[in-house]
XYZ file of C-alpha atoms in Angstrom:
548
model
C -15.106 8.355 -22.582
C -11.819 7.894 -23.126
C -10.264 5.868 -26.355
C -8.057 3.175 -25.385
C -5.123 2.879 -27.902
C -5.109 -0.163 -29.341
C -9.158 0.126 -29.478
C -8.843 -0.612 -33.349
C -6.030 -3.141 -33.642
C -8.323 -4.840 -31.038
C -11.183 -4.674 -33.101
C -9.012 -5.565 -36.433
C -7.963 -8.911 -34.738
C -11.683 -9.801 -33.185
C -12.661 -9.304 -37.334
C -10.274 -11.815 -38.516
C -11.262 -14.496 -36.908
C -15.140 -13.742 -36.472
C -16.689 -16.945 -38.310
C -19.920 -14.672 -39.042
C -20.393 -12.833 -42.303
C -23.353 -10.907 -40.700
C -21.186 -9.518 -37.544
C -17.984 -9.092 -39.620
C -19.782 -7.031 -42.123
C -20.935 -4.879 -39.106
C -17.533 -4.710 -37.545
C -15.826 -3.834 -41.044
C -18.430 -0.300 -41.427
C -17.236 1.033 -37.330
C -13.430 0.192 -38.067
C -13.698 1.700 -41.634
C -15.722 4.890 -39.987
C -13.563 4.560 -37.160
C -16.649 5.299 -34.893
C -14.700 4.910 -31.702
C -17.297 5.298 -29.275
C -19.055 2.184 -30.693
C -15.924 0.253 -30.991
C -15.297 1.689 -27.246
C -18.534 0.211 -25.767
C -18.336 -3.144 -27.891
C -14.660 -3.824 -26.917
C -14.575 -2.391 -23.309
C -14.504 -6.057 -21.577
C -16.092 -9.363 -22.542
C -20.160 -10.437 -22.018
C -19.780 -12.005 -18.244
C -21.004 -15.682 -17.349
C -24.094 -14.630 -15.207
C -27.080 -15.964 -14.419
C -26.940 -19.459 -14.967
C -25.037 -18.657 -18.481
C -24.546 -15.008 -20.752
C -27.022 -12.822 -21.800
C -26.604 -9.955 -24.083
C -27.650 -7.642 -27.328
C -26.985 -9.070 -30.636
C -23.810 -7.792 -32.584
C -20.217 -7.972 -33.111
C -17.534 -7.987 -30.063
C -16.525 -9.319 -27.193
C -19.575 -7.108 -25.542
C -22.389 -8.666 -27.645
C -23.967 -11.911 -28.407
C -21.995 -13.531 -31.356
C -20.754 -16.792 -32.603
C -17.189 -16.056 -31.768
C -18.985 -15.573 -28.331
C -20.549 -18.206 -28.143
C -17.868 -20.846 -29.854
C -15.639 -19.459 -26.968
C -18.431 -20.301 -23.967
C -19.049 -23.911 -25.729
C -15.065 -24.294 -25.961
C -15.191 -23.260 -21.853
C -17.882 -25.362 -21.004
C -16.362 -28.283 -23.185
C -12.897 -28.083 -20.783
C -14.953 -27.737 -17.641
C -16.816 -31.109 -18.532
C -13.515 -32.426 -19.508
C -11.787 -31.463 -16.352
C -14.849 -32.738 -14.467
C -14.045 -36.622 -15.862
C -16.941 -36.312 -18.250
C -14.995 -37.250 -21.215
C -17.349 -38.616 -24.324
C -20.197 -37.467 -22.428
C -23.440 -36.415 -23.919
C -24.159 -32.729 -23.691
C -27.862 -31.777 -25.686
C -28.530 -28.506 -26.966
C -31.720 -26.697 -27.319
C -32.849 -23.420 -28.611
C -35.546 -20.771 -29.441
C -36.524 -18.989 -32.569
C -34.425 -16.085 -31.960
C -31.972 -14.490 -34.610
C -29.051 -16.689 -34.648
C -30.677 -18.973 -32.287
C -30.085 -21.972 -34.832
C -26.560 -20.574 -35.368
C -25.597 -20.245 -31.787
C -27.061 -24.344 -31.345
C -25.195 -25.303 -34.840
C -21.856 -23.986 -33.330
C -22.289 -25.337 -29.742
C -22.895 -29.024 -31.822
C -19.876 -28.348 -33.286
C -17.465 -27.575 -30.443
C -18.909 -30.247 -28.382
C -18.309 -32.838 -31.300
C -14.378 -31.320 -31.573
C -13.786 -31.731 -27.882
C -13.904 -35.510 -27.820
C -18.106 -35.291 -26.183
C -21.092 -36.115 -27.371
C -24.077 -33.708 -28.822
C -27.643 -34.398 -29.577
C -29.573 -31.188 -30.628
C -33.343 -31.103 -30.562
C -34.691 -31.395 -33.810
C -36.611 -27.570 -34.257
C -36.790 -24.621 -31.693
C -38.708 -26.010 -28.317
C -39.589 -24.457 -25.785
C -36.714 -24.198 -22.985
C -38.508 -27.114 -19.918
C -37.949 -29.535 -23.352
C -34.555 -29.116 -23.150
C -34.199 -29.469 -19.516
C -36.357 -32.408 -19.414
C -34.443 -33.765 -22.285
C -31.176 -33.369 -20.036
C -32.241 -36.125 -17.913
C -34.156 -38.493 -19.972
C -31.024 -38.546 -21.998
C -28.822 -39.120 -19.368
C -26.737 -36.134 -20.331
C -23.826 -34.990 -18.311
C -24.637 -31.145 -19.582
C -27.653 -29.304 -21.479
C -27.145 -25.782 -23.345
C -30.321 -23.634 -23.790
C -30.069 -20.924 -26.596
C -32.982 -18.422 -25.576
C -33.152 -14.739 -24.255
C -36.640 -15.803 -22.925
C -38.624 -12.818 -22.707
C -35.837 -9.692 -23.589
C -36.321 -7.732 -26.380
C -35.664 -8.750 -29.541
C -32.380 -7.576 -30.213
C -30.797 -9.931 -27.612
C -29.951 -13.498 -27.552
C -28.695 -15.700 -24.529
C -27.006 -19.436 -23.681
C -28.028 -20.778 -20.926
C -25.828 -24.005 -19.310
C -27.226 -26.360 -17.165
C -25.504 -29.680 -15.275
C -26.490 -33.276 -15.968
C -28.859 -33.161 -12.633
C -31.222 -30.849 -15.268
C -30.428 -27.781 -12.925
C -29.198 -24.528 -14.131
C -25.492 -24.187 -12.546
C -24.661 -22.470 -9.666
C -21.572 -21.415 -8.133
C -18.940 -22.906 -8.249
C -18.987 -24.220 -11.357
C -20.566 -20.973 -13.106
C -17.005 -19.107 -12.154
C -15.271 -22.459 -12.767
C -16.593 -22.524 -16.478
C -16.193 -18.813 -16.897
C -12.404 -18.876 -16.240
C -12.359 -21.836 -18.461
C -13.758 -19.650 -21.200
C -11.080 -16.698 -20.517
C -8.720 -19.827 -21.107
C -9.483 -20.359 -24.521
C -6.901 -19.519 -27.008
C -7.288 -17.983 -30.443
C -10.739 -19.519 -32.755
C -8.506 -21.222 -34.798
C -7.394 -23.479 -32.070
C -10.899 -24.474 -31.371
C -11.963 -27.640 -33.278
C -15.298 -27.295 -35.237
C -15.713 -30.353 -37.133
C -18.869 -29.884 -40.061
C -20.655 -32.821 -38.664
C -20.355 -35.924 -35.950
C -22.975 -34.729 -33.745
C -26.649 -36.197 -33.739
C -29.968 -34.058 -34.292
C -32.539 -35.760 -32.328
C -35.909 -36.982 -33.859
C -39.775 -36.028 -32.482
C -39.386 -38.903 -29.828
C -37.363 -36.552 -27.505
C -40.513 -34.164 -27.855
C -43.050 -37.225 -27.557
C -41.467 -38.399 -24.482
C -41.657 -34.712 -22.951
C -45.697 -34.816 -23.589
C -46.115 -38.138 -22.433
C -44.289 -36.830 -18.927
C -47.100 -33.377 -18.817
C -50.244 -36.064 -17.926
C -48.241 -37.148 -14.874
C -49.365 -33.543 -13.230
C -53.101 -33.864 -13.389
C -55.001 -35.963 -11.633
C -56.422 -38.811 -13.424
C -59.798 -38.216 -11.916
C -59.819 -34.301 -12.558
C -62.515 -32.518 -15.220
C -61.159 -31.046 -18.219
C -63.492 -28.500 -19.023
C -61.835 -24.957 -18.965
C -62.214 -23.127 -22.200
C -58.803 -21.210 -22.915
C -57.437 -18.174 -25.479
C -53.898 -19.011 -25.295
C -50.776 -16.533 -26.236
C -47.281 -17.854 -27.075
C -45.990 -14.288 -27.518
C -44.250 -14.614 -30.762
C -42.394 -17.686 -29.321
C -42.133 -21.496 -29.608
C -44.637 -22.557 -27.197
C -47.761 -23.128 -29.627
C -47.469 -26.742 -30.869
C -46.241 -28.024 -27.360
C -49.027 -26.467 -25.593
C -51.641 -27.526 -27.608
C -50.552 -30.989 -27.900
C -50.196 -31.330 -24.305
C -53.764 -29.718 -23.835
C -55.147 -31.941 -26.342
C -53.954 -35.260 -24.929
C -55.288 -34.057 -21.514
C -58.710 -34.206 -23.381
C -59.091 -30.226 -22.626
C -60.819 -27.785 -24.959
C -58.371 -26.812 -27.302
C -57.527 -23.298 -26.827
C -58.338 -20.408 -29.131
C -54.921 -18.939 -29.923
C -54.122 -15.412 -30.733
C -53.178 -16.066 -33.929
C -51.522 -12.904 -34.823
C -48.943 -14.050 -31.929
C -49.289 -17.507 -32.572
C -46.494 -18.104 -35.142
C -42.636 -17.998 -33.729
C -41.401 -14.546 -35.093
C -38.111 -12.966 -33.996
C -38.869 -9.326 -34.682
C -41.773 -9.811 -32.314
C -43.430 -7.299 -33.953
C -46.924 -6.729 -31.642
C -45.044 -6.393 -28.567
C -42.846 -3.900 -27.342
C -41.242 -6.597 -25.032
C -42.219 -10.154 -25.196
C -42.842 -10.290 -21.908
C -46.335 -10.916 -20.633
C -45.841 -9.089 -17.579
C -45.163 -5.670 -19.646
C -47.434 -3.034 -20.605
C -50.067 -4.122 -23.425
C -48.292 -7.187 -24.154
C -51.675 -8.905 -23.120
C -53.714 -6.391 -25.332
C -54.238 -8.697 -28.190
C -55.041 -11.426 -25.827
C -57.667 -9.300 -23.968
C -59.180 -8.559 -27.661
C -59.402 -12.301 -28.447
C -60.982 -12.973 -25.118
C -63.509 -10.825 -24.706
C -64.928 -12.511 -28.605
C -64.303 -15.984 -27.457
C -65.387 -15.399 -23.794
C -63.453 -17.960 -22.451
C -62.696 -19.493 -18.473
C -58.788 -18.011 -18.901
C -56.422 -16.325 -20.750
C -52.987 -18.106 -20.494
C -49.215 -16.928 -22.200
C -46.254 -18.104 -22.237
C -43.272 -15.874 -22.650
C -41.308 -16.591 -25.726
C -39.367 -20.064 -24.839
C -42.135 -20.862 -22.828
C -40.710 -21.803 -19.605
C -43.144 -18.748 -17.954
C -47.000 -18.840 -17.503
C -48.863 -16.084 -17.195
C -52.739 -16.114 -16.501
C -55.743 -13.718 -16.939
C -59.204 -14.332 -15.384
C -62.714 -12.664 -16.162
C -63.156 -9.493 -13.524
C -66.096 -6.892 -14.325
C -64.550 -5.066 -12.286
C -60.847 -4.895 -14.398
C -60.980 -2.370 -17.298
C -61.524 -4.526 -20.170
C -63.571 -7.512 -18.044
C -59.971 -9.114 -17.700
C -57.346 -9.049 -15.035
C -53.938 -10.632 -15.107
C -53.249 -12.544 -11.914
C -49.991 -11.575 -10.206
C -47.209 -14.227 -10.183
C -47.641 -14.014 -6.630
C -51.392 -15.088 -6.668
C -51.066 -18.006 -9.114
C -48.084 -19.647 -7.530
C -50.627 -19.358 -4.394
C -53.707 -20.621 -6.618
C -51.572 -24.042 -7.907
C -50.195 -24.567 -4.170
C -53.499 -24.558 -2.091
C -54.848 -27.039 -5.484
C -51.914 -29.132 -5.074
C -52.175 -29.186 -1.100
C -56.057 -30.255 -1.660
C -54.851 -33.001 -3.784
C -52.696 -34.253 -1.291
C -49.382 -33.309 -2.024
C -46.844 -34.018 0.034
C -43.056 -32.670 0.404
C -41.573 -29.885 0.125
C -42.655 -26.193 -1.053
C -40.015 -24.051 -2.130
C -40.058 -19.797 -3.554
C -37.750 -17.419 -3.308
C -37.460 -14.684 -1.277
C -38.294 -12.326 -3.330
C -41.882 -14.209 -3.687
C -44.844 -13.888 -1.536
C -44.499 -15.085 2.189
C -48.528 -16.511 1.517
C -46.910 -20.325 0.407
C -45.199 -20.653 3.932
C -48.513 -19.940 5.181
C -50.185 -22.444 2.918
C -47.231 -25.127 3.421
C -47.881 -24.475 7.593
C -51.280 -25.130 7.642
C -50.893 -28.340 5.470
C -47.571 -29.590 7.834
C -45.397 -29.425 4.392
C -42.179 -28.458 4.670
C -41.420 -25.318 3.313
C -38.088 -23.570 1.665
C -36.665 -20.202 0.845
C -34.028 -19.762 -1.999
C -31.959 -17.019 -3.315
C -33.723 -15.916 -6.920
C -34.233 -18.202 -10.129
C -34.623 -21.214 -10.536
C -31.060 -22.603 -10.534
C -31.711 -22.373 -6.186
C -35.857 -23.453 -6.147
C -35.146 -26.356 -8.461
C -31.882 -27.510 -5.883
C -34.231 -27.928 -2.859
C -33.958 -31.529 -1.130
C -37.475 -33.117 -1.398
C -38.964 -30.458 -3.730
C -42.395 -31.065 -4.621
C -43.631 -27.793 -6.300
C -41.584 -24.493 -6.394
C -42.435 -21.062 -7.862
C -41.596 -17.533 -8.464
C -43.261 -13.822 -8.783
C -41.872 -13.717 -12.185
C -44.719 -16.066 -13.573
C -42.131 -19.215 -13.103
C -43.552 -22.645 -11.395
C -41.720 -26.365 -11.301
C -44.827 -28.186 -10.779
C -43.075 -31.472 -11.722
C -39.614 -31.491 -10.181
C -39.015 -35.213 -11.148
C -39.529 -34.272 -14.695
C -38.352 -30.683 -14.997
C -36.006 -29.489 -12.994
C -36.987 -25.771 -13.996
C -40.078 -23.759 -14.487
C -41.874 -24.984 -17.402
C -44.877 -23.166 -18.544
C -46.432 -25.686 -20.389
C -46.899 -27.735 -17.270
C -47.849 -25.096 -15.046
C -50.612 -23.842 -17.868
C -52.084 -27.846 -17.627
C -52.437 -27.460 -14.096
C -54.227 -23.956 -13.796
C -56.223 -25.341 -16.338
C -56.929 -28.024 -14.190
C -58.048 -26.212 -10.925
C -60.101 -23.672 -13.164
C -62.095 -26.945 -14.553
C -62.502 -28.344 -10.737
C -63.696 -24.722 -9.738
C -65.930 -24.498 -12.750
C -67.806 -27.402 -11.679
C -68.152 -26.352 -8.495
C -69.415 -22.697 -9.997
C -66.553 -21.066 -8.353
C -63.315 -19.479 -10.295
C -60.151 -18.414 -9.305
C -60.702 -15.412 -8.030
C -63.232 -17.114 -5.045
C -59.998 -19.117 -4.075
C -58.010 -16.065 -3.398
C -60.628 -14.745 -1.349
C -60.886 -18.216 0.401
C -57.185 -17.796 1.025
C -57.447 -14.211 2.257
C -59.781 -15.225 4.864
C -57.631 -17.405 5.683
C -54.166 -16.226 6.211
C -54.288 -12.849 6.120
C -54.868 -10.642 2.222
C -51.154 -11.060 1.110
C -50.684 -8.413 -1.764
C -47.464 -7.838 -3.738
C -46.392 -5.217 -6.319
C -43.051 -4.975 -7.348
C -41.355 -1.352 -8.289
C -39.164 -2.018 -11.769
C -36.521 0.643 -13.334
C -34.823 0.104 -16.600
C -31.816 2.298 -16.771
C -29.587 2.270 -19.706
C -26.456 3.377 -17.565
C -26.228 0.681 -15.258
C -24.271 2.823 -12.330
C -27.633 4.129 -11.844
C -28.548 0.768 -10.591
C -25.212 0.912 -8.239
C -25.879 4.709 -7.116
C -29.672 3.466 -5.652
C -27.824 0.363 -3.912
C -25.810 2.737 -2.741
C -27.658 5.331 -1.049
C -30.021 2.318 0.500
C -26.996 0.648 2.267
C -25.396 4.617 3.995
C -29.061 5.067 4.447
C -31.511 2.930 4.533
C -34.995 4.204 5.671
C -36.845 4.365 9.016
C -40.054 3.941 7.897
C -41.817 3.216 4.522
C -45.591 4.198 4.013
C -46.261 5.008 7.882
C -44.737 1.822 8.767
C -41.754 1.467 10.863
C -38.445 -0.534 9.810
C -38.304 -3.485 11.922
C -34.777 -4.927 10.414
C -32.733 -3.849 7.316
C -30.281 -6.496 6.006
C -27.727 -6.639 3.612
C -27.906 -9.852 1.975
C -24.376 -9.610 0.365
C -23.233 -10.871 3.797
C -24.951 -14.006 3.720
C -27.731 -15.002 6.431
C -27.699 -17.931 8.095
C -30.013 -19.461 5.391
C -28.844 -17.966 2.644
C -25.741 -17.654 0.732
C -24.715 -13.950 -0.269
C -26.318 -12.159 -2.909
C -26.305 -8.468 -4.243
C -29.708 -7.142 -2.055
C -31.362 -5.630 0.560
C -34.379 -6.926 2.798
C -36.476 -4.431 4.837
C -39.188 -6.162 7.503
C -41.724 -3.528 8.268
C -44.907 -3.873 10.459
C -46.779 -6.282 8.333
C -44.742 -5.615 5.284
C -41.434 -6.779 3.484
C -39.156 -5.105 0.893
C -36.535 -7.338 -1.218
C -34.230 -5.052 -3.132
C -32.142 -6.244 -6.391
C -30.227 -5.717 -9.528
C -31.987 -8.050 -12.199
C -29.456 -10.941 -13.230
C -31.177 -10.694 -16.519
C -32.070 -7.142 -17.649
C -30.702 -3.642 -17.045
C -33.418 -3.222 -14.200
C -33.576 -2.417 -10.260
C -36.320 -4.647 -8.714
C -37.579 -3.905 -6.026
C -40.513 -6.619 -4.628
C -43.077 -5.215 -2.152
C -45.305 -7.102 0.093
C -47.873 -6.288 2.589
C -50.295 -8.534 4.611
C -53.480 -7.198 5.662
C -55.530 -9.698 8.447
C -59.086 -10.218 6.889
C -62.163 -10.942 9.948
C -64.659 -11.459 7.094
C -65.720 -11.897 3.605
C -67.701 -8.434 4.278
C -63.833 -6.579 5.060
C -62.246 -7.832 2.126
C -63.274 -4.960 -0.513
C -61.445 -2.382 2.772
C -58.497 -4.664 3.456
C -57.605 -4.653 -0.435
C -58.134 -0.691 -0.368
C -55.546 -0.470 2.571
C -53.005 -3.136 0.900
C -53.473 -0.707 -1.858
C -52.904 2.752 -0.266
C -49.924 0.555 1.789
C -48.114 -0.460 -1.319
C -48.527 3.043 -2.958
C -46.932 4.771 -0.374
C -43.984 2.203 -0.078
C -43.503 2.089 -3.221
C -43.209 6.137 -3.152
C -41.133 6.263 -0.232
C -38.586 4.095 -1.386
C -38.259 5.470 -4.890
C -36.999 8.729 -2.919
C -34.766 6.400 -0.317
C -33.224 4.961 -3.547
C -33.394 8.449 -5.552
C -34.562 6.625 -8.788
């Protein structure tokens, strides 16, 4: 790599003005050892405005989560408002229990206060659906998130959203991130010490009082729960909310009960990850409860674990896929009507379910920021354990909600001695055994992420598994639904392959689906073994397309 000239003046003039004793102490040790390939990586461009805000490791430069960061993004977002006529507006700010979480929120306050708006932050770390509930129940004109949800704890993340309670989307994303390039030296950004408000409980209060409105009024209560926030700030909310819905309260996992930053029994806090459930599985197999439910650390994500003697360990977490399936056919039995919205890189089963019941029935680009946008929406989800299953209220995922209502259709099943995993049969027979797997790479040089893109679009493949490639589109074009986005989309023979950069993570994704038709109860165990053997061999075949 080679050292650009001015590397250290540049990193001399970021340290005089960096408001942060913690980051310029860290910046003063790699100019004073002059460890230029450090300085090099920190300094070689600025964190980019992403999805639906920045997202980044924890340290000193323009290439890490900081306060000068940050103070520049709130001074950006502050003009964009301003250009946008929303002058004395109220933007509310929210945040996690990160390091420098409370910092970040502090600093946001203050910028928002010395740009002639309005700012309300919530009074303690919540989890992230608070916030964007609190968005519109404030009438707000913007909301700012401080979370990394569920990266590892060295990173840190702001996350913007409009006054409709929606994360942005283009154009205002690039509109606010050129408005943050425009911002002049830290000096010239006004940071009064005080002026904005820190909301009271009755922001929080209002937010519980909203969860009933998702269970029926009618509806048993009797699922017994071990609950996981994951190191994160979704305890008290969850148990409140379970408590006035008159369900069991749940036995928590108390090691990760309390928020903790260093989230020190996980590797990654992210309930989808290898033996981040472990501790959960312990608890649950000496409480013996109906579920096991987490929520990632801001708790906007709901993951779910059911009894299976046939899992190792008598547990088995449910794919994203199968409980955004699971809370559509219960909401579709309650007599839902509207529209039901995933994106595409979720499984094809809700179209299915949304047919049969003559709802109308969406497909979005990934996250939220689309799913959350469609006209009419009446429940939306996501493989990545995300559902909106109260759009008028939360314009996001929210796992707090989503956890009432599995809880829900576990109690209706209990009392009909069924459980969840008797529903996904039921829905196997049918529409046909949808099963998903998803095949996940975490580089740490990111052009390996740009080589596999690559190699798929000069060559993409025939055939995956046996099964031949019916259509292969780029999705960086566009499609006549879709706007243009950095992936690939293989149809195969009774299969489909979505392939992505994460917006969030140094990872490929790639998001594998086959469908197997199902005659009978008696051919489910055989169509499950040939979804299996199926999503094996793409999964193989396309890790040697991709060369990763």
């Amino acid at each position: 790599m080679t050292t650009p000239p001015d590397l250290l003046a540049r990193a001399g003039a970021w340290l005089a003005e960096d408001p942060d004793p913690d980051t310029r102490e860290e910046l003063a040790k790699l100019i004073a050892a002059e460890d230029t390939a450090e300085l090099t990586t920190r300094f070689a461009g600025t964190l980019q405005f992403g999805t639906a805000g920045l997202r980044g490791e924890l340290g000193a430069g323009p290439m890490r989560m900081n306060r000068s960061v940050v103070i520049r993004a709130a001074a950006g977002l502050a003009a964009y408002l301003k250009d946008q006529g929303q002058t004395g507006g109220l933007v509310v700010i929210g945040y996690d229990a990160r390091y420098k979480s409370a910092d970040f929120a502090r600093d946001t306050a203050a910028v928002m206060t010395g740009a002639g708006l309005r700012a309300a932050v919530l009074p303690r770390p919540l989890p992230t659906p608070v916030l964007a509930y609190a968005i519109r129940h404030l009438g707000a004109v913007a909301g700012v998130e401080v979370t990394a949800s569920h990266n590892p704890p060295r990173d840190n993340g702001y996350k913007v959203y409009l006054g409709d309670g929606s994360q942005i989307v283009p154009p205002a994303d690039g509109e606010i991130a050129a408005a943050i390039a425009a911002v002049g030296p830290l000096d010239t950004v006004d940071r009064p010490e005080s002026g904005w408000e820190t909301l009271g409980e009755e922001v929080l209060e209002a937010y519980l009082a909203r969860t009933d409105a998702v269970l029926d009024a009618e509806s048993p209560r009797t699922a017994r729960t071990v609950y996981t926030a994951m190191h994160g700030v979704g305890t008290s909310v969850l148990t409140a909310a379970f408590d006035r819905a008159g369900f069991p309260a749940p036995v928590l996992v108390a090691e990760q009960a309390e928020p903790d930053p260093a989230f020190p029994t996980v590797a990654f806090p992210n309930p989808e990850e290898p033996g981040a459930m472990d501790l959960a599985f312990t608890t649950a197999r000496r409480a013996k409860p109906d579920l096991v439910i987490a929520n990632d650390p801001d708790a906007d994500r709901c993951a779910v674990a059911v009894p299976d003697p046939a899992a190792d360990g008598g547990w088995r977490m449910l794919r994203g896929d199968e409980t955004g399936a699971l809370l559509a056919a219960h909401l579709v039995r309650r007599g839902a009507t509207g529209v039901f919205a995933e994106s595409i890189v979720s499984s094809s089963l809700l179209g299915r379910i949304a047919e049969k019941a003559g709802l109308g029935y969406e497909e979005t680009l990934t996250g939220f920021k689309w799913i959350a946008r469609v006209e009419g929406l009446r429940y939306g989800y996501e493989e990545a354990l995300g559902y909106c299953v109260d759009p008028d209220g939360v314009r996001d995922k929210d796992g707090i909600t989503a956890a009432l209502l599995v809880a829900e259709l576990a109690s209706v099943l209990k009392e009909q001695g069924r459980t969840l995993l008797d529903l996904l049969d039921d829905l196997a027979l049918e529409h046909g055994l949808h099963a998903t797997d998803q095949l996940s790479v975490r580089v740490e040089d990111l052009s390996v992420i740009a080589d596999a893109m690559r190699r798929l679009r000069e060559q993409p493949p025939a055939a995956l598994a046996g099964l031949p490639v019916t259509s292969a589109e780029d999705l960086s074009r566009g499609t006549d639904r879709l706007p243009p986005t950095d992936g690939l989309r293989y149809t195969l023979d009774g299969a489909r392959v979505i392939v992505r950069p994460s917006g969030t993570e140094p990872k490929l994704k790639c998001y594998l689906e086959v469908v197997v038709p199902v005659g009978s109860a008696d051919a489910l165990p055989t169509a499950r073994a040939r979804a299996t053997e199926l999503l094996t061999g793409i999964k193989r075949d396309l890790a040697a397309a991709a060369g990763i």
